[in-house]
Amino acid sequence: MSSLTLTPTNALASALNSSRSSVAIAVLDGLSIAHVAARKGQSAALAARVKELFGVTLSQTPRIATGSNVSFVWAGPDQWLAMARADTNPDFERDLRGKLEGLASVADQTDARALATVRGPNARHVLAKGVPIDLHPKAFPAGSAAITHASHIGVLMWLSEADDTFTLACPRSYASSFWNWLTESAVEFSPAVGE
Amino acid sequence: MRISCPYCGERSLDEYLYIGDATVTRPDPAGANAQADFYKYAYERTNPAGAHKELWYHSAGCHAWLVVERDTRTHEISSVETAKDVALKRNVAKGGA
Amino acid sequence: MLIDHYSIWNVLRQSLKGHTGWKPAWREPEPKAEYDVVIIGGGGHGLATAYYLAKRYGITNVAVVEKGWIGSGNVGRNTTIVRSNYMLPGNIPFYELALQLWEGLEKDLNYNAMVSQRGILNLYHSDGQRDAYARRGNAMRLHGVDAELLDESQVQSMYPWFDYDNARFPIKGGLIQRRGGTVRHDAVAWGYARAADRLGVDIIQNAEVTAIRIENGRATGIETKRGFIRAKKLALSVAGNSSRVAAMAGLKLPIESHVLQAFVSEGIKPFIDGVVTFGAGHFYISQSDKGGLVFGGDLDGYNSYAQRGNLPVVEDVLEGGMALMPRIGRVRLLRSWGGIMDMSMDGSPIIDKTPIDSLYLNAGWCYGGFKATPAAGLTFAHLIARDEPHDTARAYRLDRFATGRMIDEKGMGNQPNLH
Amino acid sequence: MSASQTNRITGKGLIDRRKPLRFTFDGKSYDGFQGDTLASALLANGVVLTGRSFKYHRARGILSAGSEEPNAIVELRAGARREPNTRATMIELFPGLEAHSQNRWPSLKYDVLSINSLLSPVFVAGFYYKTFMWPSAMWEKLYEPMIRRAAGLGRASDEADPDTYDKSNAFCDVLVVGGGAAGLMAALTAGRAGARVIVCDEHFDLGGRLLSETQLVDGKPAHDWVRAAVAELRAMPEVQILTRTSVFGAYDTGTFAAVERVADHLPKPGVHQPRQRLWRIIAKQCVLAAGATERPIVFGNNDLPGVMLASAVRTYINRFGVMPGKTAVIFANNDEAATTARDLATVGVRVAAIVDSRPQPSAAVRDAAKTTGARLVSGVVADAKGRIAVKGARIVPAAGEAFDVSCDLIAVSGGYNPNVQLTTHQNGRPQWNETLAAFLPGSSPKGMTVVGSAKGTFSLPDCLAEGAQAGAAAATAAGFSAHVPQVPKAEAESYGVVPMWRVKEAKHKAFVDFQNDVAASDIDLAEREGYRSVEHVKRYTTLGMATDQGKTANVNGLAILAALTGKSIPETGITSARPPYSPVSIGALAGHHRGKEFKATRLPPSYYWAKEQGAVMVEAGLWMRPQYFPRAGETDWLETVTREVKTTRSAAGICDVSTLGKIEIQGADAGTFLDRVYINMFSTLGVGKARYGMMLREDGIVLDDGTTARFAQDRFFMTTTTVNAVKVMQHLEFCHQWHWPELDVQMASATDQWAQYSVAGPRSRELLAKLVDAPFDISNEGFPYMAVAEITVCNGIRARIYRLSFSGELAYEIGVPARYGDSLIRALMAAGQEFGALCYGTEALGVMRIEKGHVGGPEINGTTTAADLGLGKMASTKKDFIGRVLAGREGLKDPSRPALVGFRPVDRSARLRSGSHLLPKDAGNFASNDQGYLTSVAYSPMNGHWVGLGLLSNAASRMGEIVRAYDPVRNGDTLVEVVSPVFFDPEGERLRV
Ligand SMILES: Cc1cc2nc3c(=O)[nH]c(=O)nc-3n(C[C@H](O)[C@H](O)[C@H](O)COP(=O)(O)OP(=O)(O)OC[C@H]3O[C@@H](n4cnc5c(N)ncnc54)[C@H](O)[C@@H]3O)c2cc1C
Ligand SMILES: NC(=O)c1ccc[n+]([C@@H]2O[C@H](COP(=O)([O-])OP(=O)(O)OC[C@H]3O[C@@H](n4cnc5c(N)ncnc54)[C@H](O)[C@@H]3O)[C@@H](O)[C@H]2O)c1
Ligand SMILES: Cc1cc2nc3c(=O)[nH]c(=O)nc-3n(C[C@H](O)[C@H](O)[C@H](O)COP(=O)(O)O)c2cc1C
Ligand SMILES: [Zn+2]
């Protein structure tokens, strides 16, 4: 048995340490994330299974749906990112793969993305500086999701159903540039930072 | 220019990549004139001034390939379908014939 | 008697008479019923072809048929860069021939097209890019063409104000061809037109070709907005519209038409001496003799005949500009425009006979055909006059895609918008 | 009031007299007020001469009061913020403003190059094309430098722009361009319906012409109505007002570009404030209410300071409270003469004469002449008199003798040109209207409605009504129910224009394009010389090509041309307007993306650790990767890299390879799918194994290579090269969705999910053994070459281990979830300490792959086939795959195609360089002897000399031959021997131990 232990680091937190300014945004950590893609011809069966297991109706459009302990955010045609708390779901991907056997392909994405949340009255102004989609509440109501880019960096984003919080997930390796953009965009509004 | 992705909604040009003509399809590699057919498939283009069916990739979005019909003189888009649907229909047509 | 010859003395003489004595640069003839050669397309290439047919091959019963005004196509909308810094054997001698013809152009045409050999510098930002430029420079040198590989300090001494300290992709050096430079684009069209006209060539404007007549597998003439014109030989030189015109003869070409935008800033006092291309983004620039920064970048990326572009590329190009030259932030963009180009499937041109008798094709110039103008004209004229390719243009065959002998400088394969 | 502001009118204007501002022009200090433009403040101070023209260096003053200004352009600010060619008419005054005139030496008043004006008979249009041809070498040496010294107007800053620029995306139902009467009414109407409205105006106040005129709206001064309208708009939550914002481009599908001058009216931007902001506006509907621009009349000396557009005269009086002269002559072909005369007279300017070029001056004009006491002349102003400012006008009446009138102001109106530019950005062609003598919008972009004077509707009540209608229609089209409201009352003005393009009685040069010094005689000359298309005239004379894009010149120019050719104006046509509508700073278009933020940066998991180690970083695409890890005492990179290679080959080396593209490929048909995209077989690959694969483009050229592992029957894990990761993903999705949608395949990018390290070298197994958790058997038997496994390391952290080798050593790749990447590199280094392990960078990686003859980016360069790279045998003959058929073309099978071989220098101490060309040993330096080139070279520590890979013609038969590696651009010429591309451990024994 190895005497060496590994400890995780958060990509945004690392970026935060080296970034130039702070903003009214927070790093979101502690989620287990898996990519779920329906197998050929299994969309309906998958939806039924997910409904049965998690009480969630998989959205066929860009939205997030939250069930008992698991959220499914649309991630492309017949694809979702399933998210759950990491502390209670350490083996999330494998569990899911087992549970969705034959119905979906599952791939771990827990580490593939860095997540940040943005909220407050100026959230939309901040995001508009890089996100080229309409975030007006009429066009992007609570629960909406989108795959797009922010200042040339790919993001999957959604607006929580519960409160007015945007979550943006960018590829992990882009975290530092993403953070620079976000802070620079927010700085005009004298924001505050949280974890 | 903005293209309506059937999945994601209307998005600006810079979310998409273009590959070209969607009226040519991969020939039968076992066909008698495979090399000539593949030459035509890979190289010869109608390149019309007017309606053009073409393949776009929603690279910054959902990664769907789309078949877009667009007027090359005005850039006006008349239809968007997913490449997958078009391909499935095409395959059915091929199989059915 | 109207004066024809251009010189400072005649200008001075005319200045005393209110410049009333100049002969028009070209006539406005009515089309004849038949010509030995009809060239479709009054761009740089078409006009140069006519000129060389008359001048070098003695064929003067020639018409150039242009749909709008001469020079309205890409010759009038390009970024004016001339160079012969190519890499592949099929290309270098050809573009070098062009450069040599540029060097003697003014005297040849008696028209000052302001050929300015102020040097073209291609920047590199990595060791890999450096070696690729070395490969190119060496190939040029083997062809007797000038090329020098510069290191960072040499580049710094030429352009001390590039972003060296804070660059995302630091400049490591550059490949320079000092004989490269710029030429005043419109003057090329006008100079060739005038010189061809003097040799008897008819320049027929506002005569869009709408059909090609083919009789027994042979092209015999064209339908135009100004009537039918019979031709013993018919030559296509319509740049971005090659597919459309070739389709009139039933041909499909290995070409797509794409839009490329170009930009000019407000006129400012000159500070950029040569032509510079950025190696870490799509941006290249020179400064015109009027003071405008003339620059460009990548294709818009989709088939288009609209002759105008869209916003994303505008931003992309100017991001490149600011990354390389942070001092131009407060200089203003004055105008942007687009040109429709034949993007060929390997990024190289086609100068060849077609499968149809007496129909000749000059096409596929992508965004590099301005610099080629004199050589394209000369070699195309040779092909038309002699029915066999000129030595330097032998590789530009129409069937090279079928045979697998592409001339692919960029290695992008059959995806035209990547060349 | 400041004593210097001699032309300030007491009690007039919308300036804030409580806020005096001090500024300098050409070093001299002046006073103005908040709400002034530089132009109005200069006029208030009696400054009339503001610049010199481009070519002839003629004296130039203020012509207009807007963005069309061709004359009064100055250098603004200094140092890093110096900004050339800025229109004085658009610069808002701020405290400490510093402006300089341009294009003059030594001073504005005494400009040496004004001698050019005397030479103007020589410097006509086309001058350069006819001269300077001899001797041709002199062009670059003498003539061109001379020309370039005189070129341009202002000077760009010498320093990097210190300000920041922002971009923002906006979406709306209705975009209203222009906040004049028509635009405000449209915005109010659409806003009241609940639509999301954005109103942009390039001026700092909304109101348009209403700020400049004395009209009444609903019985009150027009700007009261403006104030109320703006207040109402501001109170609407869905309405956004953007002043100081020019909409400069109309692009496809309702995309508009606008630039907001956020801080240009301040001495410098505030902390965290961008200087300007680029707006990308996506609008469902657009109401273009951009107004109209008055045009001058082409008469002699019409460029003299003191000649001013009549509408500008009224603006300076009414909006800025400035008297633009003491004695005025008005020259017009329409009823604007009347309004202008009244406004002048009201503030005490003597109107010496109204010269009306129409056959019959209208009642309005006759009336105005009477009330102002002006002499009414039916005729023309033939010439302005004066040298650097207007001193008088030479008037030629329709009947009778010419006579002179002294004056210091000539107010001209040649009629209005609707601002149709944005309707033409998508190739719309404006249409000539004979009655209005103007081009009106032809076809506009989809969703755009043009209203007000932009459409040729020149009377206020109609502008208001049209605005209201268009606002309602636009809101309705965007899905709202809107009502056309009662519009406020206003009196209709008369117009009655009758064209007067060119005063034939002019004795002096008569200018059409002021900034580019294009005179009517230049158009004559162009026409005579055969440049008869309007586009030829433009390019030959440069008419309309200056910074104002001929806003005041183009229509006059084409009308003059039409008269010369005998064609009608619509037959002659107009040149196209292109974006931008008015010039836009380059900084704004670049925004955030400059300097280090030019492109995003991707950091591999070991990045922060490597920085701590003092690694030298290198850009690899968007990635920043450690290039090598220098140690104290090492003198150059080669020494470091050599140590890294030697240590790896003798002990162990660790390299972060997380940047490789990684794709999870799953589904029942995943194997079949891979068979079709790779040239070799993958469906037969055993679970728990990996295989090297190569894929082609459809044209038969190699696209990429990499290893793919199989973790389950229906689950593969593909790796791609770092540079091609995105391209391969796109290709696979294309193949799946377009070619074979019937296959059951799902893909997910996992590039960022895994931190992956290569652990190579004879001690790598021992090293890894310290990390892997039991019961994993890492022995050679338990985990042989090309085996893969899902395991845990360091007490339960999930990991994937692959027995792969790029270096040719016994080697592994170990992947852990990326959040453990930083920790894992530290653990690996700690574990490796006892074996002398080190971390190596991309350089050593390259050296080892070259020693092993593995192909990389320089060989897979988009022009090579599998056979060229010596890998043709990998291609399966049992199946089809992408690229197979076209790879069979004769040209791609030609045996003379250069193919991969190795090279070593004959003189073992010689250095090799990539990019050297290969020539036969005794052949001359001619292209005909060119037989290939070196693709990759390295100093091989294992061989003790440089080695190279290269592509050489007829390579197969040339082993042992000596050829030249010729590198003239680096003065290199080295004899090399053709050898096998594998320089180290050719049997591959080391990697299987
Ligand atoms: C923005 C831009 C920048 C460029 N920059 C450079 C550069 O820096 N260096 C360089 O070397 N190259 C450059 N190029 C490419 C170069 O301009 C072209 O390759 C070259 O001008 C093409 O040849 P041409 O002059 O004959 O074409 P054109 O001038 O386009 O001539 C073709 C003519 O054919 C006419 N025509 C078309 N259809 C018909 C018809 N049916 N009937 C009659 N006439 C017809 C057209 O009206 C046109 O006048 C650039 C191109 C663009 C668009
Ligand atoms: N007497 C006459 O014959 C006559 C002639 C012309 C105009 N007028 C008067 O002019 C007014 C016309 O009203 P209107 O609303 O049509 O025009 P306007 O000139 O009042 O307003 C147009 C506004 O658009 C702005 N603008 C123009 N282009 C822009 C762009 N690209 N981006 C941002 N802003 C831009 C201008 O700054 C201006 O404020 C009326 O008051 C009318 O009475 C009268
Ligand atoms: C090298 C070059 C320099 C140019 N300089 C200017 C310029 O200084 N001012 C200007 O208005 N346009 C300039 N143009 C652009 C032309 O006005 C015009 O936009 C271009 O020729 C395309 O034609 P179009 O816009 O009529 O389609 C320039 C074009 C080129 C090719
Ligand atoms: Zn999509």
GROMACS .gro file of N, CA and C and ligand atoms in nm, chain D residues 67 90 176-184 200-203 205-210 213 215 242 245-248 288-292 314 334-336 339 416 419 421-422 451-455 457-461 463 491 493-496 581-582, ligand 2:
model
  224
  778SER      N    1  -2.074   6.432  -3.747
  778SER     CA    2  -1.973   6.332  -3.779
  778SER      C    3  -1.935   6.334  -3.926
  801MET      N    4  -1.710   6.655  -3.313
  801MET     CA    5  -1.763   6.544  -3.234
  801MET      C    6  -1.692   6.531  -3.099
  887VAL      N    7  -3.332   5.133  -3.232
  887VAL     CA    8  -3.358   5.261  -3.297
  887VAL      C    9  -3.225   5.331  -3.316
  888VAL      N   10  -3.190   5.355  -3.440
  888VAL     CA   11  -3.063   5.422  -3.469
  888VAL      C   12  -3.093   5.569  -3.493
  889GLY      N   13  -3.050   5.651  -3.400
  889GLY     CA   14  -3.074   5.794  -3.413
  889GLY      C   15  -3.184   5.838  -3.318
  890GLY      N   16  -3.150   5.936  -3.237
  890GLY     CA   17  -3.246   5.984  -3.137
  890GLY      C   18  -3.297   6.123  -3.169
  891GLY      N   19  -3.326   6.150  -3.295
  891GLY     CA   20  -3.392   6.275  -3.331
  891GLY      C   21  -3.542   6.259  -3.317
  892ALA      N   22  -3.613   6.350  -3.379
  892ALA     CA   23  -3.758   6.349  -3.367
  892ALA      C   24  -3.815   6.212  -3.405
  893ALA      N   25  -3.772   6.161  -3.518
  893ALA     CA   26  -3.828   6.036  -3.567
  893ALA      C   27  -3.788   5.920  -3.476
  894GLY      N   28  -3.662   5.916  -3.438
  894GLY     CA   29  -3.614   5.806  -3.356
  894GLY      C   30  -3.677   5.806  -3.217
  895LEU      N   31  -3.686   5.923  -3.158
  895LEU     CA   32  -3.747   5.930  -3.024
  895LEU      C   33  -3.891   5.883  -3.029
  911CYS      N   34  -2.979   5.431  -2.995
  911CYS     CA   35  -2.841   5.477  -3.001
  911CYS      C   36  -2.835   5.612  -3.070
  912ASP      N   37  -2.754   5.699  -3.018
  912ASP     CA   38  -2.725   5.822  -3.091
  912ASP      C   39  -2.578   5.855  -3.076
  913GLU      N   40  -2.520   5.899  -3.185
  913GLU     CA   41  -2.375   5.922  -3.180
  913GLU      C   42  -2.340   6.051  -3.107
  914HIS      N   43  -2.439   6.137  -3.088
  914HIS     CA   44  -2.413   6.258  -3.011
  914HIS      C   45  -2.431   6.232  -2.861
  916ASP      N   46  -2.618   6.403  -2.662
  916ASP     CA   47  -2.755   6.428  -2.619
  916ASP      C   48  -2.851   6.375  -2.723
  917LEU      N   49  -2.962   6.324  -2.677
  917LEU     CA   50  -3.066   6.286  -2.772
  917LEU      C   51  -3.137   6.413  -2.819
  918GLY      N   52  -3.198   6.402  -2.933
  918GLY     CA   53  -3.276   6.515  -2.984
  918GLY      C   54  -3.249   6.546  -3.130
  919GLY      N   55  -3.133   6.508  -3.178
  919GLY     CA   56  -3.103   6.531  -3.320
  919GLY      C   57  -3.117   6.677  -3.357
  920ARG      N   58  -3.178   6.702  -3.469
  920ARG     CA   59  -3.193   6.839  -3.518
  920ARG      C   60  -3.277   6.925  -3.424
  921LEU      N   61  -3.358   6.861  -3.343
  921LEU     CA   62  -3.444   6.941  -3.254
  921LEU      C   63  -3.361   7.024  -3.157
  924GLU      N   64  -3.264   7.353  -3.374
  924GLU     CA   65  -3.362   7.438  -3.442
  924GLU      C   66  -3.451   7.507  -3.339
  926GLN      N   67  -3.772   7.527  -3.367
  926GLN     CA   68  -3.910   7.484  -3.386
  926GLN      C   69  -3.982   7.463  -3.254
  953LEU      N   70  -2.840   5.452  -2.538
  953LEU     CA   71  -2.694   5.459  -2.553
  953LEU      C   72  -2.660   5.586  -2.631
  956THR      N   73  -2.294   5.686  -2.897
  956THR     CA   74  -2.283   5.551  -2.953
  956THR      C   75  -2.319   5.553  -3.101
  957SER      N   76  -2.221   5.522  -3.185
  957SER     CA   77  -2.248   5.518  -3.328
  957SER      C   78  -2.276   5.374  -3.369
  958VAL      N   79  -2.386   5.355  -3.434
  958VAL     CA   80  -2.410   5.225  -3.495
  958VAL      C   81  -2.335   5.228  -3.626
  959PHE      N   82  -2.235   5.142  -3.639
  959PHE     CA   83  -2.147   5.160  -3.755
  959PHE      C   84  -2.154   5.049  -3.858
  999LEU      N   85  -3.437   5.277  -3.857
  999LEU     CA   86  -3.324   5.364  -3.890
  999LEU      C   87  -3.375   5.507  -3.898
 1000ALA      N   88  -3.334   5.587  -3.803
 1000ALA     CA   89  -3.379   5.727  -3.797
 1000ALA      C   90  -3.254   5.813  -3.787
 1001ALA      N   91  -3.167   5.794  -3.885
 1001ALA     CA   92  -3.033   5.851  -3.876
 1001ALA      C   93  -3.023   5.992  -3.931
 1002GLY      N   94  -3.134   6.048  -3.973
 1002GLY     CA   95  -3.131   6.187  -4.018
 1002GLY      C   96  -3.073   6.203  -4.157
 1003ALA      N   97  -3.040   6.326  -4.187
 1003ALA     CA   98  -2.987   6.358  -4.320
 1003ALA      C   99  -2.869   6.453  -4.303
 1025ARG      N  100  -2.692   7.700  -3.789
 1025ARG     CA  101  -2.803   7.705  -3.694
 1025ARG      C  102  -2.769   7.627  -3.567
 1045ASN      N  103  -3.256   7.583  -5.156
 1045ASN     CA  104  -3.379   7.535  -5.092
 1045ASN      C  105  -3.416   7.631  -4.980
 1046ASP      N  106  -3.524   7.597  -4.911
 1046ASP     CA  107  -3.578   7.693  -4.814
 1046ASP      C  108  -3.500   7.701  -4.684
 1047GLU      N  109  -3.399   7.618  -4.667
 1047GLU     CA  110  -3.318   7.631  -4.547
 1047GLU      C  111  -3.256   7.770  -4.537
 1050THR      N  112  -3.476   7.980  -4.285
 1050THR     CA  113  -3.454   7.951  -4.142
 1050THR      C  114  -3.320   8.004  -4.098
 1127TYR      N  115  -3.032   6.814  -4.888
 1127TYR     CA  116  -2.996   6.710  -4.791
 1127TYR      C  117  -2.976   6.574  -4.855
 1130ASN      N  118  -2.923   5.991  -4.461
 1130ASN     CA  119  -2.815   5.903  -4.416
 1130ASN      C  120  -2.856   5.756  -4.436
 1132GLN      N  121  -2.662   5.509  -4.524
 1132GLN     CA  122  -2.548   5.415  -4.525
 1132GLN      C  123  -2.581   5.277  -4.469
 1133LEU      N  124  -2.652   5.275  -4.356
 1133LEU     CA  125  -2.676   5.144  -4.294
 1133LEU      C  126  -2.771   5.058  -4.378
 1162VAL      N  127  -3.701   5.579  -4.134
 1162VAL     CA  128  -3.799   5.685  -4.106
 1162VAL      C  129  -3.731   5.821  -4.098
 1163GLY      N  130  -3.814   5.924  -4.106
 1163GLY     CA  131  -3.766   6.059  -4.085
 1163GLY      C  132  -3.680   6.106  -4.201
 1164SER      N  133  -3.592   6.199  -4.171
 1164SER     CA  134  -3.517   6.255  -4.282
 1164SER      C  135  -3.419   6.154  -4.342
 1165ALA      N  136  -3.392   6.044  -4.272
 1165ALA     CA  137  -3.312   5.938  -4.333
 1165ALA      C  138  -3.385   5.877  -4.452
 1166LYS      N  139  -3.515   5.899  -4.454
 1166LYS     CA  140  -3.595   5.844  -4.563
 1166LYS      C  141  -3.637   5.954  -4.659
 1168THR      N  142  -3.795   6.226  -4.552
 1168THR     CA  143  -3.910   6.296  -4.494
 1168THR      C  144  -3.855   6.414  -4.414
 1169PHE      N  145  -3.867   6.531  -4.472
 1169PHE     CA  146  -3.794   6.642  -4.413
 1169PHE      C  147  -3.877   6.734  -4.327
 1170SER      N  148  -4.006   6.707  -4.313
 1170SER     CA  149  -4.080   6.799  -4.228
 1170SER      C  150  -4.110   6.733  -4.094
 1171LEU      N  151  -4.101   6.812  -3.992
 1171LEU     CA  152  -4.107   6.760  -3.856
 1171LEU      C  153  -4.234   6.681  -3.823
 1172PRO      N  154  -4.352   6.733  -3.855
 1172PRO     CA  155  -4.471   6.654  -3.821
 1172PRO      C  156  -4.467   6.516  -3.888
 1174CYS      N  157  -4.198   6.353  -3.973
 1174CYS     CA  158  -4.095   6.272  -3.906
 1174CYS      C  159  -4.152   6.208  -3.780
 1202GLU      N  160  -4.508   7.235  -3.663
 1202GLU     CA  161  -4.535   7.299  -3.790
 1202GLU      C  162  -4.447   7.237  -3.899
 1204GLU      N  163  -4.215   7.234  -4.212
 1204GLU     CA  164  -4.125   7.326  -4.281
 1204GLU      C  165  -4.136   7.303  -4.430
 1205SER      N  166  -4.104   7.404  -4.505
 1205SER     CA  167  -4.099   7.384  -4.650
 1205SER      C  168  -3.954   7.354  -4.689
 1206TYR      N  169  -3.938   7.298  -4.806
 1206TYR     CA  170  -3.802   7.258  -4.847
 1206TYR      C  171  -3.775   7.309  -4.988
 1207GLY      N  172  -3.845   7.252  -5.083
 1207GLY     CA  173  -3.842   7.307  -5.218
 1207GLY      C  174  -3.706   7.309  -5.286
 1292TYR      N  175  -1.982   5.308  -4.049
 1292TYR     CA  176  -2.054   5.430  -4.083
 1292TYR      C  177  -1.967   5.552  -4.052
 1293SER      N  178  -1.904   5.551  -3.937
 1293SER     CA  179  -1.802   5.652  -3.910
 1293SER      C  180  -1.684   5.576  -3.847
 1706LIG     N1  181  -3.644   7.194  -4.322
 1706LIG     C1  182  -3.615   7.083  -4.379
 1706LIG     O1  183  -3.640   7.069  -4.495
 1706LIG     C2  184  -3.547   6.977  -4.304
 1706LIG     C3  185  -3.454   6.900  -4.369
 1706LIG     C4  186  -3.387   6.800  -4.296
 1706LIG     C5  187  -3.418   6.779  -4.161
 1706LIG     N2  188  -3.512   6.856  -4.101
 1706LIG     C6  189  -3.542   6.833  -3.960
 1706LIG     O2  190  -3.457   6.733  -3.913
 1706LIG     C7  191  -3.528   6.648  -3.824
 1706LIG     C8  192  -3.534   6.510  -3.880
 1706LIG     O3  193  -3.552   6.422  -3.776
 1706LIG     P1  194  -3.483   6.285  -3.777
 1706LIG     O4  195  -3.517   6.220  -3.652
 1706LIG     O5  196  -3.512   6.215  -3.904
 1706LIG     O6  197  -3.327   6.317  -3.785
 1706LIG     P2  198  -3.229   6.395  -3.687
 1706LIG     O7  199  -3.121   6.447  -3.773
 1706LIG     O8  200  -3.299   6.486  -3.602
 1706LIG     O9  201  -3.171   6.282  -3.595
 1706LIG     C9  202  -3.085   6.184  -3.641
 1706LIG    C10  203  -2.997   6.143  -3.529
 1706LIG    O10  204  -2.936   6.024  -3.567
 1706LIG    C11  205  -2.807   6.023  -3.514
 1706LIG     N3  206  -2.735   5.927  -3.596
 1706LIG    C12  207  -2.718   5.926  -3.730
 1706LIG     N4  208  -2.651   5.819  -3.769
 1706LIG    C13  209  -2.625   5.749  -3.657
 1706LIG    C14  210  -2.558   5.627  -3.635
 1706LIG     N5  211  -2.509   5.555  -3.735
 1706LIG     N6  212  -2.546   5.584  -3.509
 1706LIG    C15  213  -2.599   5.656  -3.407
 1706LIG     N7  214  -2.663   5.770  -3.424
 1706LIG    C16  215  -2.678   5.817  -3.547
 1706LIG    C17  216  -2.760   6.162  -3.523
 1706LIG    O11  217  -2.663   6.188  -3.427
 1706LIG    C18  218  -2.888   6.240  -3.497
 1706LIG    O12  219  -2.899   6.277  -3.361
 1706LIG    C19  220  -3.659   6.706  -3.804
 1706LIG    O13  221  -3.656   6.788  -3.693
 1706LIG    C20  222  -3.681   6.785  -3.933
 1706LIG    O14  223  -3.768   6.888  -3.911
 1706LIG    C21  224  -3.576   6.953  -4.171
   0.00000   0.00000   0.00000
